PDB file of N, CA and C in Angstrom:
ATOM      1  N   UNK A   1      45.832 116.224  38.936  1.00  0.00           N
ATOM      2  CA  UNK A   1      45.554 117.503  38.728  1.00  0.00           C
ATOM      3  C   UNK A   1      44.068 118.525  38.981  1.00  0.00           C
ATOM      4  N   UNK A   2      43.487 117.381  39.117  1.00  0.00           N
ATOM      5  CA  UNK A   2      42.150 118.334  39.095  1.00  0.00           C
ATOM      6  C   UNK A   2      41.674 118.993  40.492  1.00  0.00           C
ATOM      7  N   UNK A   3      42.570 117.589  41.466  1.00  0.00           N
ATOM      8  CA  UNK A   3      42.250 117.869  43.180  1.00  0.00           C
ATOM      9  C   UNK A   3      43.033 119.169  43.973  1.00  0.00           C
ATOM     10  N   UNK A   4      44.666 119.350  42.910  1.00  0.00           N
ATOM     11  CA  UNK A   4      45.294 120.633  43.152  1.00  0.00           C
ATOM     12  C   UNK A   4      44.187 121.951  42.696  1.00  0.00           C
ATOM     13  N   UNK A   5      43.116 121.846  41.563  1.00  0.00           N
ATOM     14  CA  UNK A   5      42.426 123.075  41.495  1.00  0.00           C
ATOM     15  C   UNK A   5      41.102 123.181  42.495  1.00  0.00           C
ATOM     16  N   UNK A   6      40.405 121.925  42.382  1.00  0.00           N
ATOM     17  CA  UNK A   6      39.383 122.350  43.224  1.00  0.00           C
ATOM     18  C   UNK A   6      39.428 122.570  44.745  1.00  0.00           C
ATOM     19  N   UNK A   7      40.492 121.996  45.565  1.00  0.00           N
ATOM     20  CA  UNK A   7      40.514 122.595  46.642  1.00  0.00           C
ATOM     21  C   UNK A   7      40.830 123.910  46.976  1.00  0.00           C
ATOM     22  N   UNK A   8      41.794 124.257  46.125  1.00  0.00           N
ATOM     23  CA  UNK A   8      41.936 126.075  46.819  1.00  0.00           C
ATOM     24  C   UNK A   8      40.509 126.955  46.267  1.00  0.00           C
ATOM     25  N   UNK A   9      39.907 126.651  45.611  1.00  0.00           N
ATOM     26  CA  UNK A   9      38.499 127.282  44.896  1.00  0.00           C
ATOM     27  C   UNK A   9      37.585 126.779  45.728  1.00  0.00           C
ATOM     28  N   UNK A  10      37.512 125.640  46.632  1.00  0.00           N
ATOM     29  CA  UNK A  10      36.381 125.064  47.903  1.00  0.00           C
ATOM     30  C   UNK A  10      36.919 125.938  48.683  1.00  0.00           C
ATOM     31  N   UNK A  11      38.095 126.494  49.282  1.00  0.00           N
ATOM     32  CA  UNK A  11      38.404 127.038  50.856  1.00  0.00           C
ATOM     33  C   UNK A  11      38.222 128.923  50.303  1.00  0.00           C
ATOM     34  N   UNK A  12      38.297 129.050  48.984  1.00  0.00           N
ATOM     35  CA  UNK A  12      38.174 130.380  48.682  1.00  0.00           C
ATOM     36  C   UNK A  12      36.091 130.379  48.668  1.00  0.00           C
ATOM     37  N   UNK A  13      35.575 129.807  48.490  1.00  0.00           N
ATOM     38  CA  UNK A  13      34.634 129.836  48.653  1.00  0.00           C
ATOM     39  C   UNK A  13      33.611 129.618  50.324  1.00  0.00           C
ATOM     40  N   UNK A  14      33.843 128.957  50.991  1.00  0.00           N
ATOM     41  CA  UNK A  14      33.763 129.380  51.923  1.00  0.00           C
ATOM     42  C   UNK A  14      34.573 129.735  52.903  1.00  0.00           C
ATOM     43  N   UNK A  15      35.066 130.476  52.603  1.00  0.00           N
ATOM     44  CA  UNK A  15      36.147 131.871  53.665  1.00  0.00           C
ATOM     45  C   UNK A  15      35.093 133.313  52.567  1.00  0.00           C
ATOM     46  N   UNK A  16      34.938 132.840  51.788  1.00  0.00           N
ATOM     47  CA  UNK A  16      34.068 134.324  50.976  1.00  0.00           C
ATOM     48  C   UNK A  16      32.704 133.768  51.853  1.00  0.00           C
ATOM     49  N   UNK A  17      32.287 132.705  52.521  1.00  0.00           N
ATOM     50  CA  UNK A  17      30.830 133.020  53.001  1.00  0.00           C
ATOM     51  C   UNK A  17      30.994 133.752  54.430  1.00  0.00           C
ATOM     52  N   UNK A  18      31.862 133.451  54.988  1.00  0.00           N
ATOM     53  CA  UNK A  18      32.411 134.635  56.021  1.00  0.00           C
ATOM     54  C   UNK A  18      32.303 135.936  55.911  1.00  0.00           C
ATOM     55  N   UNK A  19      32.172 136.576  55.099  1.00  0.00           N
ATOM     56  CA  UNK A  19      31.932 137.908  54.722  1.00  0.00           C
ATOM     57  C   UNK A  19      30.234 138.579  55.219  1.00  0.00           C
ATOM     58  N   UNK A  20      30.795 139.455  55.832  1.00  0.00           N
ATOM     59  CA  UNK A  20      29.868 140.368  56.082  1.00  0.00           C
ATOM     60  C   UNK A  20      29.404 140.865  54.308  1.00  0.00           C
ATOM     61  N   UNK A  21      27.765 140.809  53.721  1.00  0.00           N
ATOM     62  CA  UNK A  21      27.683 140.943  52.419  1.00  0.00           C
ATOM     63  C   UNK A  21      26.493 142.229  52.166  1.00  0.00           C
ATOM     64  N   UNK A  22      26.408 142.443  53.658  1.00  0.00           N
ATOM     65  CA  UNK A  22      24.559 143.738  53.850  1.00  0.00           C
ATOM     66  C   UNK A  22      25.560 145.211  53.830  1.00  0.00           C
ATOM     67  N   UNK A  23      25.029 145.834  52.740  1.00  0.00           N
ATOM     68  CA  UNK A  23      25.833 147.502  53.054  1.00  0.00           C
ATOM     69  C   UNK A  23      25.488 148.076  54.334  1.00  0.00           C
ATOM     70  N   UNK A  24      26.602 148.707  54.761  1.00  0.00           N
ATOM     71  CA  UNK A  24      25.975 149.116  56.272  1.00  0.00           C
ATOM     72  C   UNK A  24      26.444 149.959  56.134  1.00  0.00           C
ATOM     73  N   UNK A  25      25.980 151.064  56.843  1.00  0.00           N
ATOM     74  CA  UNK A  25      26.251 152.471  57.589  1.00  0.00           C
ATOM     75  C   UNK A  25      27.304 152.383  58.736  1.00  0.00           C
ATOM     76  N   UNK A  26      28.157 152.847  58.960  1.00  0.00           N
ATOM     77  CA  UNK A  26      29.105 152.884  60.409  1.00  0.00           C
ATOM     78  C   UNK A  26      28.493 152.971  61.465  1.00  0.00           C
ATOM     79  N   UNK A  27      29.143 152.013  62.569  1.00  0.00           N
ATOM     80  CA  UNK A  27      27.943 152.007  63.500  1.00  0.00           C
ATOM     81  C   UNK A  27      28.130 153.870  64.681  1.00  0.00           C
ATOM     82  N   UNK A  28      27.291 153.964  64.822  1.00  0.00           N
ATOM     83  CA  UNK A  28      26.914 155.534  65.477  1.00  0.00           C
ATOM     84  C   UNK A  28      27.366 155.506  66.622  1.00  0.00           C
ATOM     85  N   UNK A  29      28.447 156.906  67.027  1.00  0.00           N
ATOM     86  CA  UNK A  29      29.531 156.718  68.527  1.00  0.00           C
ATOM     87  C   UNK A  29      28.558 156.927  69.171  1.00  0.00           C
ATOM     88  N   UNK A  30      27.554 158.134  68.694  1.00  0.00           N
ATOM     89  CA  UNK A  30      26.194 159.054  70.177  1.00  0.00           C
ATOM     90  C   UNK A  30      24.686 158.516  69.791  1.00  0.00           C
ATOM     91  N   UNK A  31      24.605 157.701  70.051  1.00  0.00           N
ATOM     92  CA  UNK A  31      23.079 156.859  70.127  1.00  0.00           C
ATOM     93  C   UNK A  31      21.927 157.925  70.990  1.00  0.00           C
ATOM     94  N   UNK A  32      21.210 158.276  70.164  1.00  0.00           N
ATOM     95  CA  UNK A  32      20.573 159.643  70.714  1.00  0.00           C
ATOM     96  C   UNK A  32      19.680 159.093  72.223  1.00  0.00           C
ATOM     97  N   UNK A  33      19.960 159.472  72.990  1.00  0.00           N
ATOM     98  CA  UNK A  33      19.390 159.084  74.606  1.00  0.00           C
ATOM     99  C   UNK A  33      17.365 158.624  74.021  1.00  0.00           C
ATOM    100  N   UNK A  34      16.852 158.950  73.004  1.00  0.00           N
ATOM    101  CA  UNK A  34      15.473 158.807  73.138  1.00  0.00           C
ATOM    102  C   UNK A  34      15.179 157.445  72.541  1.00  0.00           C
ATOM    103  N   UNK A  35      16.515 156.733  71.854  1.00  0.00           N
ATOM    104  CA  UNK A  35      16.435 155.764  70.957  1.00  0.00           C
ATOM    105  C   UNK A  35      17.326 154.354  72.295  1.00  0.00           C
ATOM    106  N   UNK A  36      18.204 154.615  73.436  1.00  0.00           N
ATOM    107  CA  UNK A  36      18.418 154.206  74.330  1.00  0.00           C
ATOM    108  C   UNK A  36      17.548 153.845  75.161  1.00  0.00           C
ATOM    109  N   UNK A  37      16.667 154.876  75.341  1.00  0.00           N
ATOM    110  CA  UNK A  37      15.557 154.859  76.209  1.00  0.00           C
ATOM    111  C   UNK A  37      14.215 153.768  75.998  1.00  0.00           C
ATOM    112  N   UNK A  38      14.165 153.611  74.435  1.00  0.00           N
ATOM    113  CA  UNK A  38      13.348 152.878  73.599  1.00  0.00           C
ATOM    114  C   UNK A  38      13.900 151.412  73.772  1.00  0.00           C
ATOM    115  N   UNK A  39      14.915 151.080  73.415  1.00  0.00           N
ATOM    116  CA  UNK A  39      15.543 150.036  72.999  1.00  0.00           C
ATOM    117  C   UNK A  39      15.212 148.878  73.735  1.00  0.00           C
ATOM    118  N   UNK A  40      14.890 147.272  73.762  1.00  0.00           N
ATOM    119  CA  UNK A  40      14.883 146.017  74.498  1.00  0.00           C
ATOM    120  C   UNK A  40      16.546 146.055  74.864  1.00  0.00           C
ATOM    121  N   UNK A  41      16.294 145.590  76.299  1.00  0.00           N
ATOM    122  CA  UNK A  41      17.684 145.097  76.853  1.00  0.00           C
ATOM    123  C   UNK A  41      18.038 143.538  76.483  1.00  0.00           C
ATOM    124  N   UNK A  42      19.265 143.823  76.275  1.00  0.00           N
ATOM    125  CA  UNK A  42      20.363 142.502  75.906  1.00  0.00           C
ATOM    126  C   UNK A  42      20.116 142.765  74.304  1.00  0.00           C
ATOM    127  N   UNK A  43      20.875 143.949  74.174  1.00  0.00           N
ATOM    128  CA  UNK A  43      21.015 144.208  72.199  1.00  0.00           C
ATOM    129  C   UNK A  43      22.258 145.176  72.799  1.00  0.00           C
ATOM    130  N   UNK A  44      23.575 145.122  71.349  1.00  0.00           N
ATOM    131  CA  UNK A  44      24.326 145.610  71.587  1.00  0.00           C
ATOM    132  C   UNK A  44      24.361 147.002  70.923  1.00  0.00           C
ATOM    133  N   UNK A  45      24.048 148.198  71.932  1.00  0.00           N
ATOM    134  CA  UNK A  45      23.648 149.150  71.407  1.00  0.00           C
ATOM    135  C   UNK A  45      25.208 149.913  70.809  1.00  0.00           C
ATOM    136  N   UNK A  46      26.360 149.609  71.187  1.00  0.00           N
ATOM    137  CA  UNK A  46      27.463 150.030  70.932  1.00  0.00           C
ATOM    138  C   UNK A  46      28.166 149.173  69.296  1.00  0.00           C
ATOM    139  N   UNK A  47      26.573 148.951  68.959  1.00  0.00           N
ATOM    140  CA  UNK A  47      27.132 148.347  67.671  1.00  0.00           C
ATOM    141  C   UNK A  47      26.015 148.972  66.358  1.00  0.00           C
ATOM    142  N   UNK A  48      25.333 150.172  66.856  1.00  0.00           N
ATOM    143  CA  UNK A  48      23.886 150.337  66.291  1.00  0.00           C
ATOM    144  C   UNK A  48      24.461 150.867  65.122  1.00  0.00           C
ATOM    145  N   UNK A  49      23.419 150.517  64.041  1.00  0.00           N
ATOM    146  CA  UNK A  49      23.685 151.375  62.588  1.00  0.00           C
ATOM    147  C   UNK A  49      22.290 151.733  62.266  1.00  0.00           C
ATOM    148  N   UNK A  50      22.415 152.379  61.124  1.00  0.00           N
ATOM    149  CA  UNK A  50      20.748 153.248  60.328  1.00  0.00           C
ATOM    150  C   UNK A  50      21.585 152.697  58.909  1.00  0.00           C
ATOM    151  N   UNK A  51      19.890 151.779  58.899  1.00  0.00           N
ATOM    152  CA  UNK A  51      21.333 151.152  56.911  1.00  0.00           C
ATOM    153  C   UNK A  51      19.563 152.023  56.454  1.00  0.00           C
ATOM    154  N   UNK A  52      20.641 152.133  54.916  1.00  0.00           N
ATOM    155  CA  UNK A  52      19.778 153.036  54.236  1.00  0.00           C
ATOM    156  C   UNK A  52      18.934 152.891  53.704  1.00  0.00           C
ATOM    157  N   UNK A  53      18.386 151.449  53.414  1.00  0.00           N
ATOM    158  CA  UNK A  53      17.255 150.662  52.539  1.00  0.00           C
ATOM    159  C   UNK A  53      15.829 150.869  53.685  1.00  0.00           C
ATOM    160  N   UNK A  54      15.813 150.433  54.501  1.00  0.00           N
ATOM    161  CA  UNK A  54      14.864 150.942  55.268  1.00  0.00           C
ATOM    162  C   UNK A  54      14.682 151.664  56.114  1.00  0.00           C
ATOM    163  N   UNK A  55      15.833 152.427  56.707  1.00  0.00           N
ATOM    164  CA  UNK A  55      15.612 154.160  57.725  1.00  0.00           C
ATOM    165  C   UNK A  55      15.490 153.488  58.844  1.00  0.00           C
ATOM    166  N   UNK A  56      15.760 151.807  59.237  1.00  0.00           N
ATOM    167  CA  UNK A  56      15.627 151.023  60.216  1.00  0.00           C
ATOM    168  C   UNK A  56      17.364 151.594  61.046  1.00  0.00           C
ATOM    169  N   UNK A  57      17.644 151.152  62.787  1.00  0.00           N
ATOM    170  CA  UNK A  57      18.514 151.396  63.428  1.00  0.00           C
ATOM    171  C   UNK A  57      19.159 149.541  63.569  1.00  0.00           C
ATOM    172  N   UNK A  58      19.730 149.041  63.380  1.00  0.00           N
ATOM    173  CA  UNK A  58      20.432 147.678  62.966  1.00  0.00           C
ATOM    174  C   UNK A  58      21.092 147.430  64.097  1.00  0.00           C
ATOM    175  N   UNK A  59      21.982 146.509  64.927  1.00  0.00           N
ATOM    176  CA  UNK A  59      22.755 146.236  65.965  1.00  0.00           C
ATOM    177  C   UNK A  59      23.532 145.255  65.045  1.00  0.00           C
ATOM    178  N   UNK A  60      24.588 144.776  65.778  1.00  0.00           N
ATOM    179  CA  UNK A  60      25.492 143.637  65.431  1.00  0.00           C
ATOM    180  C   UNK A  60      25.382 142.343  66.708  1.00  0.00           C
ATOM    181  N   UNK A  61      24.641 141.339  65.970  1.00  0.00           N
ATOM    182  CA  UNK A  61      24.392 140.319  67.287  1.00  0.00           C
ATOM    183  C   UNK A  61      25.736 139.452  67.451  1.00  0.00           C
ATOM    184  N   UNK A  62      26.448 138.991  67.829  1.00  0.00           N
ATOM    185  CA  UNK A  62      27.575 137.966  67.933  1.00  0.00           C
ATOM    186  C   UNK A  62      27.156 137.060  68.617  1.00  0.00           C
ATOM    187  N   UNK A  63      26.531 136.222  67.804  1.00  0.00           N
ATOM    188  CA  UNK A  63      26.200 134.805  68.082  1.00  0.00           C
ATOM    189  C   UNK A  63      27.306 133.265  68.572  1.00  0.00           C
ATOM    190  N   UNK A  64      27.007 132.505  69.098  1.00  0.00           N
ATOM    191  CA  UNK A  64      28.014 131.096  68.818  1.00  0.00           C
ATOM    192  C   UNK A  64      28.077 130.674  67.232  1.00  0.00           C
ATOM    193  N   UNK A  65      27.167 130.842  66.393  1.00  0.00           N
ATOM    194  CA  UNK A  65      27.637 130.154  65.179  1.00  0.00           C
ATOM    195  C   UNK A  65      28.046 131.457  63.999  1.00  0.00           C
ATOM    196  N   UNK A  66      27.521 132.503  64.332  1.00  0.00           N
ATOM    197  CA  UNK A  66      28.061 133.580  63.371  1.00  0.00           C
ATOM    198  C   UNK A  66      27.454 134.694  64.001  1.00  0.00           C
ATOM    199  N   UNK A  67      27.942 135.711  63.103  1.00  0.00           N
ATOM    200  CA  UNK A  67      27.592 137.563  63.439  1.00  0.00           C
ATOM    201  C   UNK A  67      27.091 138.109  62.355  1.00  0.00           C
ATOM    202  N   UNK A  68      25.750 138.972  62.831  1.00  0.00           N
ATOM    203  CA  UNK A  68      24.859 138.631  61.475  1.00  0.00           C
ATOM    204  C   UNK A  68      24.125 140.634  62.702  1.00  0.00           C
ATOM    205  N   UNK A  69      23.474 141.087  61.497  1.00  0.00           N
ATOM    206  CA  UNK A  69      22.881 142.610  61.533  1.00  0.00           C
ATOM    207  C   UNK A  69      21.095 141.632  62.076  1.00  0.00           C
ATOM    208  N   UNK A  70      20.915 142.677  63.071  1.00  0.00           N
ATOM    209  CA  UNK A  70      19.638 142.375  63.373  1.00  0.00           C
ATOM    210  C   UNK A  70      18.684 143.555  63.630  1.00  0.00           C
ATOM    211  N   UNK A  71      17.502 143.698  63.701  1.00  0.00           N
ATOM    212  CA  UNK A  71      16.818 145.599  64.010  1.00  0.00           C
ATOM    213  C   UNK A  71      17.180 145.543  65.722  1.00  0.00           C
ATOM    214  N   UNK A  72      16.700 146.582  65.805  1.00  0.00           N
ATOM    215  CA  UNK A  72      17.176 146.914  66.940  1.00  0.00           C
ATOM    216  C   UNK A  72      15.564 147.130  67.404  1.00  0.00           C
ATOM    217  N   UNK A  73      15.052 146.751  68.362  1.00  0.00           N
ATOM    218  CA  UNK A  73      13.921 146.714  68.298  1.00  0.00           C
ATOM    219  C   UNK A  73      13.502 147.119  70.683  1.00  0.00           C
ATOM    220  N   UNK A  74      12.230 147.604  70.238  1.00  0.00           N
ATOM    221  CA  UNK A  74      11.418 147.559  71.217  1.00  0.00           C
ATOM    222  C   UNK A  74      11.442 147.172  72.326  1.00  0.00           C
ATOM    223  N   UNK A  75      10.993 147.647  73.676  1.00  0.00           N
ATOM    224  CA  UNK A  75      10.568 146.478  74.404  1.00  0.00           C
ATOM    225  C   UNK A  75       8.614 146.025  74.277  1.00  0.00           C
ATOM    226  N   UNK A  76       8.012 146.149  72.905  1.00  0.00           N
ATOM    227  CA  UNK A  76       7.134 146.086  72.255  1.00  0.00           C
ATOM    228  C   UNK A  76       7.960 145.019  71.461  1.00  0.00           C
ATOM    229  N   UNK A  77       8.874 144.798  71.398  1.00  0.00           N
ATOM    230  CA  UNK A  77       9.365 143.673  70.131  1.00  0.00           C
ATOM    231  C   UNK A  77       9.571 144.616  68.597  1.00  0.00           C
ATOM    232  N   UNK A  78       8.821 145.690  68.460  1.00  0.00           N
ATOM    233  CA  UNK A  78       8.948 146.659  66.699  1.00  0.00           C
ATOM    234  C   UNK A  78      10.422 147.189  66.800  1.00  0.00           C
ATOM    235  N   UNK A  79      10.582 147.068  65.266  1.00  0.00           N
ATOM    236  CA  UNK A  79      11.300 147.921  64.538  1.00  0.00           C
ATOM    237  C   UNK A  79      11.761 149.445  65.322  1.00  0.00           C
ATOM    238  N   UNK A  80      12.650 149.830  65.788  1.00  0.00           N
ATOM    239  CA  UNK A  80      13.238 150.916  65.861  1.00  0.00           C
ATOM    240  C   UNK A  80      13.622 151.925  64.282  1.00  0.00           C
ATOM    241  N   UNK A  81      12.960 152.926  63.992  1.00  0.00           N
ATOM    242  CA  UNK A  81      13.291 153.579  62.902  1.00  0.00           C
ATOM    243  C   UNK A  81      13.286 154.977  62.527  1.00  0.00           C
ATOM    244  N   UNK A  82      13.684 155.245  62.067  1.00  0.00           N
ATOM    245  CA  UNK A  82      13.960 156.667  61.920  1.00  0.00           C
ATOM    246  C   UNK A  82      12.644 157.470  60.680  1.00  0.00           C
ATOM    247  N   UNK A  83      12.323 156.484  60.098  1.00  0.00           N
ATOM    248  CA  UNK A  83      11.094 157.295  59.190  1.00  0.00           C
ATOM    249  C   UNK A  83      10.249 156.355  59.230  1.00  0.00           C
ATOM    250  N   UNK A  84       9.030 156.430  59.131  1.00  0.00           N
ATOM    251  CA  UNK A  84       7.930 155.259  58.822  1.00  0.00           C
ATOM    252  C   UNK A  84       7.963 154.409  57.791  1.00  0.00           C
ATOM    253  N   UNK A  85       7.624 153.143  58.077  1.00  0.00           N
ATOM    254  CA  UNK A  85       7.732 152.275  56.384  1.00  0.00           C
ATOM    255  C   UNK A  85       6.965 152.789  55.578  1.00  0.00           C
ATOM    256  N   UNK A  86       7.151 152.315  53.836  1.00  0.00           N
ATOM    257  CA  UNK A  86       6.520 153.127  52.941  1.00  0.00           C
ATOM    258  C   UNK A  86       4.913 152.228  52.512  1.00  0.00           C
ATOM    259  N   UNK A  87       4.553 152.371  52.394  1.00  0.00           N
ATOM    260  CA  UNK A  87       3.069 151.277  51.848  1.00  0.00           C
ATOM    261  C   UNK A  87       3.001 150.591  50.879  1.00  0.00           C
ATOM    262  N   UNK A  88       3.138 149.831  50.152  1.00  0.00           N
ATOM    263  CA  UNK A  88       3.056 148.507  49.483  1.00  0.00           C
ATOM    264  C   UNK A  88       2.501 148.916  48.352  1.00  0.00           C
ATOM    265  N   UNK A  89       2.188 148.978  47.507  1.00  0.00           N
ATOM    266  CA  UNK A  89       1.325 148.978  46.771  1.00  0.00           C
ATOM    267  C   UNK A  89       0.688 147.586  45.770  1.00  0.00           C
ATOM    268  N   UNK A  90      -0.212 147.675  46.357  1.00  0.00           N
ATOM    269  CA  UNK A  90      -0.930 146.374  45.978  1.00  0.00           C
ATOM    270  C   UNK A  90      -1.723 146.485  44.095  1.00  0.00           C
TER     271      UNK A  90
END
């Protein structure tokens, strides 16, 4: 009886871990030309979105194991954002 209950619960937990949990905006259809010019190569510009939490551009990276959002970076390696980062209070 316990085995009959445990397997469905375990399967549900495993499948739930595959769901994307980040709060994301919709992908931007027409990315500004300035952003396209700044973006480093090998980033999927068709899936770029701005996250409201930080105001930065993020793209969907499909890897061999998982799909995740990564910050869109310029050729120098810095993230591309719509606003300056807020100073943290110390």
